[in-house]
């Protein structure tokens, strides 16, 4: 294997469709208007020396190394800042240029440590390379003059160091932080010779505004900003492109390796979702893959109170298979089921639903998308005919009005947030509907036009009020609606939303949002040009989650904001493969491509292929399984990659369900919380150790590539295959690509997708088939998948979870940038530097009433349970609302959340729980008991350890 | 009925009524059909049987619309169905 090399063109590509022809060193070249001379030269393979330019950021023109001569023009202009012109004749190498460049280089090197041999970036340093390129042989000034060689290193960031002694003040880092990331954390402090790069107000990086995205590290041409892993290991010798396993943005990375050791992850510029950018998780937080807590040997036990016993893989498979069969024989065909995770690859998820349908003989398969985006499936499926975001991420470049509903992109979907911020800095307008003042409401150079801080649980009321304004003020795009939607349904809907009880004035009372703000936001959304909706779990995780998704679809249809670039309705998916998990038939009522199990033709096709009969009735959802377990009729489960005990609501109920089962098989990297109740533990593999595909939030299918052998012995898909075989279900795949081939053969939207296709084009967005051979960036262009767009009435129904005298506050939950979901991975990386514990955000007013100070331990209680954590007093949350994350198992935020859920999909109502907060002196009894029990249940039998 | 079975029936009643509240705003016939087809598309046969049985025993706690839909479901249950259409 070799290194995946990427060309640095020096300056970004021009988007112009006009071209210009010029001559560079005697060769003619045609490039888009607005291209720099530097980039035009690189297009024909001529590398002009450069230091301050790189193609991720705009040219700056400070280093003066890239000078060229242009016939008919005086002087030696910088090629990075000079655009091409028709007929221009450029020379990149002349006697004058050679001397000038050597002179420039000499100055740089005279203030640079000459420790190349022991420098971390030796062999991969642009300063070193350019010194060689310009033929520097001598430094006439000597090295004794004023210099910065004794400047102190900043090692505060856990992942990279800043060594100012090596800085050439090229400003690339500063511009990357501004232009690529949009955080504006870096500045130049001082002037002239004294100028130094500084994070914040000369703070250490860790204490500054820096979010550790690493864009500056990637941009730095020297060893000034460099990954600690590179310092530790050295330069990589081969690399391969793979996809981040954290969030639904789906950033593509070059994983740079030395042997089987990962040296660093570098975002891939050709990655269509991330264009060479990443966040702290994808770039840096992969240390969990080698964390000591990782379990590498299969284990079994008869009772959950027994210590674990390590066994061979064969024994584990045989035991799991015989137990699942025994349970089924005793309690019936429907007494077992399986759960897949949005962390699994498409291939793994497909196999699990196949194992359940073909092997268990029922439809009891569900995915953790149940607890996040199942309402998206229902809502968008009903309105448009398919359950997916309508746009690609790049569509935002054409957006004039961004409306964010119940999402916090800078924390949840950071790389897309950077893209969005770029568009907002260019002048796009912004509407935010969220109970919290999320960062985007006000961040450097971005400010929301309207923030509607609605009371948790009132989304439907507010969105219907927006529709009210659009209809009653005549802002409907009637031509679009008549052509593309069912006109009768529209009229019924228009009549409904126009009713006075749906007016902003009426809704202001329940939602707490001033009527005028609703009116202004509606007008901007309807009249501001291309308007695009981006929404997150703040929409779906409510008792009216599905209704809210329908309300968003209604708004987009009524204003004609669908079917072209710049518009649409876009779910921001939480985990990396939420989209794929849903597509692959892991819901209990659906086969792949969202086809209902009662569809005879589809069932027959799978039945023929698999040689079994498939149940035509829907199976159980996760909450149904748990209810049935408590009931005594559901007794065995196979769970891959999902920690339902920590991530699902009402922990007491989940624990009771799991405890009532006779065979719980958990496949995961770590002994997660659910594994406390498991009888079989199958150690899983990381995304670095397996092949497959993930599908991101824009339906983009991308490759996950195996970079090292699985430390546990098998890739996850192989484990499912072996378990299936042990149960007598024939599965014979030689590699993951064959699973994808079966998916393509059975799933119309995937018909054109294979490993070969992805190797060739990098990634594609489904549907990819004969009709759309290169995939589909924007959906519903001429007509909706279901034909006519469907308007559905969205009556606001207040949640039954109401605050009252006993529980006067509303708790809403969320996540933060540096951690991922239940935190099982990120907690096992240096990311804990940013978020060592979950905190309860509370408004100063509510804190004062309770006599709380910042950092105090507080008891958070609801009718479901209580837990303790520390308070963070902030005006980010409105009075009456408190907020926390659920990244740490000790907090057990879900002990408090209730079992209320979305009416259509049972997606839990994480976003609204009535709670009380009071000062506390320590952990609750449940927390204490739980801690003791987890310690107890994580014991691994001594005898085996001794034998090692 | 055991405590757990009673609790799980209570939950089913709650869920069925909750679904009903979404459809209630639609025209009556459409609402009944919508709710019934939702139960058919997403509930397991065991869950449907429990709620049908509960209706037979008087249907305490079921909203009027839910009762109608469960009745409709009962009739449809015996016939072959293909619930691939819209809710
Ligand atoms: S890591 Fe990212 S946020 Fe931090 S200074 Fe560098 S570019 Fe800015
Ligand atoms: S830290 Fe690196 S990128 Fe930033 S100014 Fe110094 S040399 Fe340039
Ligand atoms: S976590 Fe999301 S935004 Fe961050 S690198 Fe991974 S895919 Fe990209
Ligand atoms: S690369 Fe053009 S001036 Fe630095």
CSV table of N, CA and C in Angstrom, one decimal, chain A residues 378 492 496 543 547 550 589 596 598-600 616-621 624 627 630-631 653 786 792-793 795 800 899-901 903-904, chain B residues 4-5 8 11 14-15 18-19 21-23 25-27 30 38 40-45 47-48 50 80-84 86-87:
chain,number,residue,atom,x,y,z
A,378,UNK,N,-41.2,8.3,9.6
A,378,UNK,CA,-42.6,8.3,9.5
A,378,UNK,C,-43.1,9.6,8.8
A,492,UNK,N,-57.6,21.7,2.5
A,492,UNK,CA,-58.1,21.3,3.8
A,492,UNK,C,-57.1,21.7,4.9
A,496,UNK,N,-57.3,24.5,7.9
A,496,UNK,CA,-57.0,24.2,9.2
A,496,UNK,C,-56.0,25.2,9.9
A,543,UNK,N,-43.3,13.8,22.1
A,543,UNK,CA,-44.5,13.0,22.0
A,543,UNK,C,-45.2,13.3,20.6
A,547,UNK,N,-45.4,14.4,14.2
A,547,UNK,CA,-46.3,15.5,13.7
A,547,UNK,C,-45.4,16.7,13.4
A,550,UNK,N,-43.9,16.3,10.0
A,550,UNK,CA,-44.9,16.6,9.0
A,550,UNK,C,-45.2,18.1,8.9
A,589,UNK,N,-41.3,-3.2,11.1
A,589,UNK,CA,-42.4,-3.3,10.1
A,589,UNK,C,-41.9,-3.2,8.7
A,596,UNK,N,-43.0,-2.2,3.5
A,596,UNK,CA,-43.7,-2.8,4.6
A,596,UNK,C,-43.6,-4.3,4.5
A,598,UNK,N,-45.8,-6.3,5.0
A,598,UNK,CA,-47.0,-6.9,4.5
A,598,UNK,C,-47.1,-6.9,2.9
A,599,UNK,N,-46.0,-6.3,2.4
A,599,UNK,CA,-46.0,-6.2,0.9
A,599,UNK,C,-45.5,-7.6,0.4
A,600,UNK,N,-46.5,-8.3,-0.3
A,600,UNK,CA,-46.3,-9.7,-0.7
A,600,UNK,C,-45.1,-9.8,-1.7
A,616,UNK,N,-45.5,-11.8,7.8
A,616,UNK,CA,-46.0,-10.6,7.2
A,616,UNK,C,-46.5,-9.6,8.2
A,617,UNK,N,-46.4,-9.9,9.4
A,617,UNK,CA,-46.9,-9.0,10.5
A,617,UNK,C,-45.7,-8.2,11.1
A,618,UNK,N,-45.9,-7.0,11.5
A,618,UNK,CA,-44.8,-6.2,12.1
A,618,UNK,C,-44.3,-6.9,13.4
A,619,UNK,N,-43.1,-6.8,13.7
A,619,UNK,CA,-42.5,-7.3,14.9
A,619,UNK,C,-42.5,-6.2,16.0
A,620,UNK,N,-41.8,-6.5,17.1
A,620,UNK,CA,-41.7,-5.6,18.2
A,620,UNK,C,-40.7,-4.5,18.1
A,621,UNK,N,-41.0,-3.3,18.5
A,621,UNK,CA,-40.1,-2.2,18.7
A,621,UNK,C,-39.3,-2.4,20.0
A,624,UNK,N,-41.5,-2.1,22.9
A,624,UNK,CA,-42.4,-3.3,23.0
A,624,UNK,C,-41.7,-4.5,23.5
A,627,UNK,N,-41.3,-4.0,27.2
A,627,UNK,CA,-42.6,-4.3,27.9
A,627,UNK,C,-42.9,-5.7,28.0
A,630,UNK,N,-40.8,-7.5,30.6
A,630,UNK,CA,-41.3,-7.3,31.9
A,630,UNK,C,-42.6,-8.2,32.1
A,631,UNK,N,-43.4,-8.3,31.0
A,631,UNK,CA,-44.6,-9.1,31.0
A,631,UNK,C,-44.3,-10.6,31.1
A,653,UNK,N,-37.0,0.9,33.9
A,653,UNK,CA,-37.8,0.0,33.1
A,653,UNK,C,-37.0,-0.9,32.2
A,786,UNK,N,-43.5,9.8,-3.8
A,786,UNK,CA,-44.9,9.2,-3.7
A,786,UNK,C,-45.8,9.8,-4.7
A,792,UNK,N,-50.6,17.1,5.6
A,792,UNK,CA,-51.2,16.4,6.7
A,792,UNK,C,-51.5,17.5,7.8
A,793,UNK,N,-52.7,17.4,8.4
A,793,UNK,CA,-53.1,18.3,9.4
A,793,UNK,C,-52.3,18.0,10.7
A,795,UNK,N,-52.4,18.9,14.3
A,795,UNK,CA,-53.0,19.4,15.5
A,795,UNK,C,-52.0,19.4,16.7
A,800,UNK,N,-48.3,15.0,27.8
A,800,UNK,CA,-48.9,14.7,29.1
A,800,UNK,C,-47.8,14.9,30.2
A,899,UNK,N,-41.3,7.4,30.2
A,899,UNK,CA,-41.5,6.5,29.0
A,899,UNK,C,-42.5,7.1,28.1
A,900,UNK,N,-42.8,8.4,28.2
A,900,UNK,CA,-43.6,9.0,27.1
A,900,UNK,C,-42.9,9.0,25.8
A,901,UNK,N,-43.6,8.9,24.7
A,901,UNK,CA,-42.9,8.8,23.4
A,901,UNK,C,-43.8,9.3,22.3
A,903,UNK,N,-46.1,9.6,19.3
A,903,UNK,CA,-47.3,8.8,19.1
A,903,UNK,C,-47.2,7.8,18.0
A,904,UNK,N,-46.4,8.1,16.9
A,904,UNK,CA,-46.4,7.3,15.7
A,904,UNK,C,-45.3,6.2,15.9
B,4,UNK,N,-48.0,-6.8,36.1
B,4,UNK,CA,-47.3,-6.4,34.9
B,4,UNK,C,-48.2,-6.4,33.7
B,5,UNK,N,-49.1,-7.4,33.6
B,5,UNK,CA,-50.0,-7.5,32.4
B,5,UNK,C,-50.9,-6.3,32.5
B,8,UNK,N,-49.1,-3.3,31.3
B,8,UNK,CA,-48.8,-3.2,29.9
B,8,UNK,C,-50.1,-3.0,29.1
B,11,UNK,N,-50.6,0.7,29.2
B,11,UNK,CA,-49.7,1.4,28.2
B,11,UNK,C,-50.3,1.3,26.8
B,14,UNK,N,-53.1,3.7,26.4
B,14,UNK,CA,-52.5,5.0,26.4
B,14,UNK,C,-52.0,5.3,24.9
B,15,UNK,N,-51.2,4.3,24.4
B,15,UNK,CA,-50.7,4.5,23.1
B,15,UNK,C,-51.7,4.6,22.0
B,18,UNK,N,-53.3,7.9,22.2
B,18,UNK,CA,-52.3,8.9,21.8
B,18,UNK,C,-52.3,9.0,20.2
B,19,UNK,N,-52.3,7.9,19.6
B,19,UNK,CA,-52.3,7.8,18.1
B,19,UNK,C,-53.6,8.5,17.6
B,21,UNK,N,-55.3,10.8,18.9
B,21,UNK,CA,-55.3,12.3,19.1
B,21,UNK,C,-54.7,12.9,17.8
B,22,UNK,N,-53.8,12.2,17.2
B,22,UNK,CA,-53.2,12.8,15.9
B,22,UNK,C,-54.2,12.8,14.8
B,23,UNK,N,-55.0,11.7,14.8
B,23,UNK,CA,-55.9,11.5,13.6
B,23,UNK,C,-57.2,12.3,13.9
B,25,UNK,N,-58.2,15.2,14.3
B,25,UNK,CA,-58.5,16.4,13.6
B,25,UNK,C,-58.9,16.2,12.2
B,26,UNK,N,-58.7,15.0,11.7
B,26,UNK,CA,-59.1,14.7,10.3
B,26,UNK,C,-60.6,14.4,10.2
B,27,UNK,N,-61.1,14.3,9.0
B,27,UNK,CA,-62.5,14.0,8.8
B,27,UNK,C,-62.8,12.6,9.5
B,30,UNK,N,-62.0,9.2,7.7
B,30,UNK,CA,-60.5,9.2,7.5
B,30,UNK,C,-59.8,8.9,8.8
B,38,UNK,N,-52.9,2.5,11.1
B,38,UNK,CA,-51.7,2.7,11.8
B,38,UNK,C,-51.4,1.5,12.8
B,40,UNK,N,-52.5,-1.5,12.5
B,40,UNK,CA,-52.2,-2.7,11.7
B,40,UNK,C,-50.8,-2.6,11.1
B,41,UNK,N,-50.4,-1.4,10.7
B,41,UNK,CA,-49.0,-1.3,10.1
B,41,UNK,C,-47.9,-1.4,11.2
B,42,UNK,N,-48.1,-1.0,12.4
B,42,UNK,CA,-47.0,-0.8,13.3
B,42,UNK,C,-47.1,-1.7,14.5
B,43,UNK,N,-48.3,-2.2,14.9
B,43,UNK,CA,-48.4,-3.0,16.1
B,43,UNK,C,-48.2,-4.4,15.8
B,44,UNK,N,-47.7,-5.1,16.7
B,44,UNK,CA,-47.6,-6.6,16.5
B,44,UNK,C,-49.0,-7.2,16.7
B,45,UNK,N,-49.2,-8.4,16.1
B,45,UNK,CA,-50.5,-9.0,16.2
B,45,UNK,C,-50.9,-9.2,17.7
B,47,UNK,N,-50.1,-7.3,20.2
B,47,UNK,CA,-50.6,-6.1,20.8
B,47,UNK,C,-52.0,-5.8,20.3
B,48,UNK,N,-52.2,-6.0,19.0
B,48,UNK,CA,-53.6,-5.8,18.5
B,48,UNK,C,-54.6,-6.7,19.1
B,50,UNK,N,-54.6,-7.9,22.0
B,50,UNK,CA,-54.8,-7.5,23.4
B,50,UNK,C,-55.8,-6.3,23.4
B,80,UNK,N,-57.2,-10.6,4.5
B,80,UNK,CA,-55.8,-10.4,4.2
B,80,UNK,C,-55.5,-8.9,4.0
B,81,UNK,N,-54.5,-8.4,4.4
B,81,UNK,CA,-54.2,-7.0,4.3
B,81,UNK,C,-52.9,-6.7,3.7
B,82,UNK,N,-52.7,-5.6,3.1
B,82,UNK,CA,-51.5,-5.1,2.6
B,82,UNK,C,-51.4,-3.6,3.0
B,83,UNK,N,-50.7,-3.3,4.1
B,83,UNK,CA,-50.7,-2.0,4.6
B,83,UNK,C,-49.6,-1.1,4.1
B,84,UNK,N,-49.3,-1.2,2.8
B,84,UNK,CA,-48.2,-0.4,2.3
B,84,UNK,C,-48.6,1.0,1.9
B,86,UNK,N,-50.5,4.8,2.6
B,86,UNK,CA,-50.3,5.9,3.6
B,86,UNK,C,-51.1,5.7,4.8
B,87,UNK,N,-50.6,6.3,5.8
B,87,UNK,CA,-51.3,6.2,7.1
B,87,UNK,C,-52.6,7.0,7.0
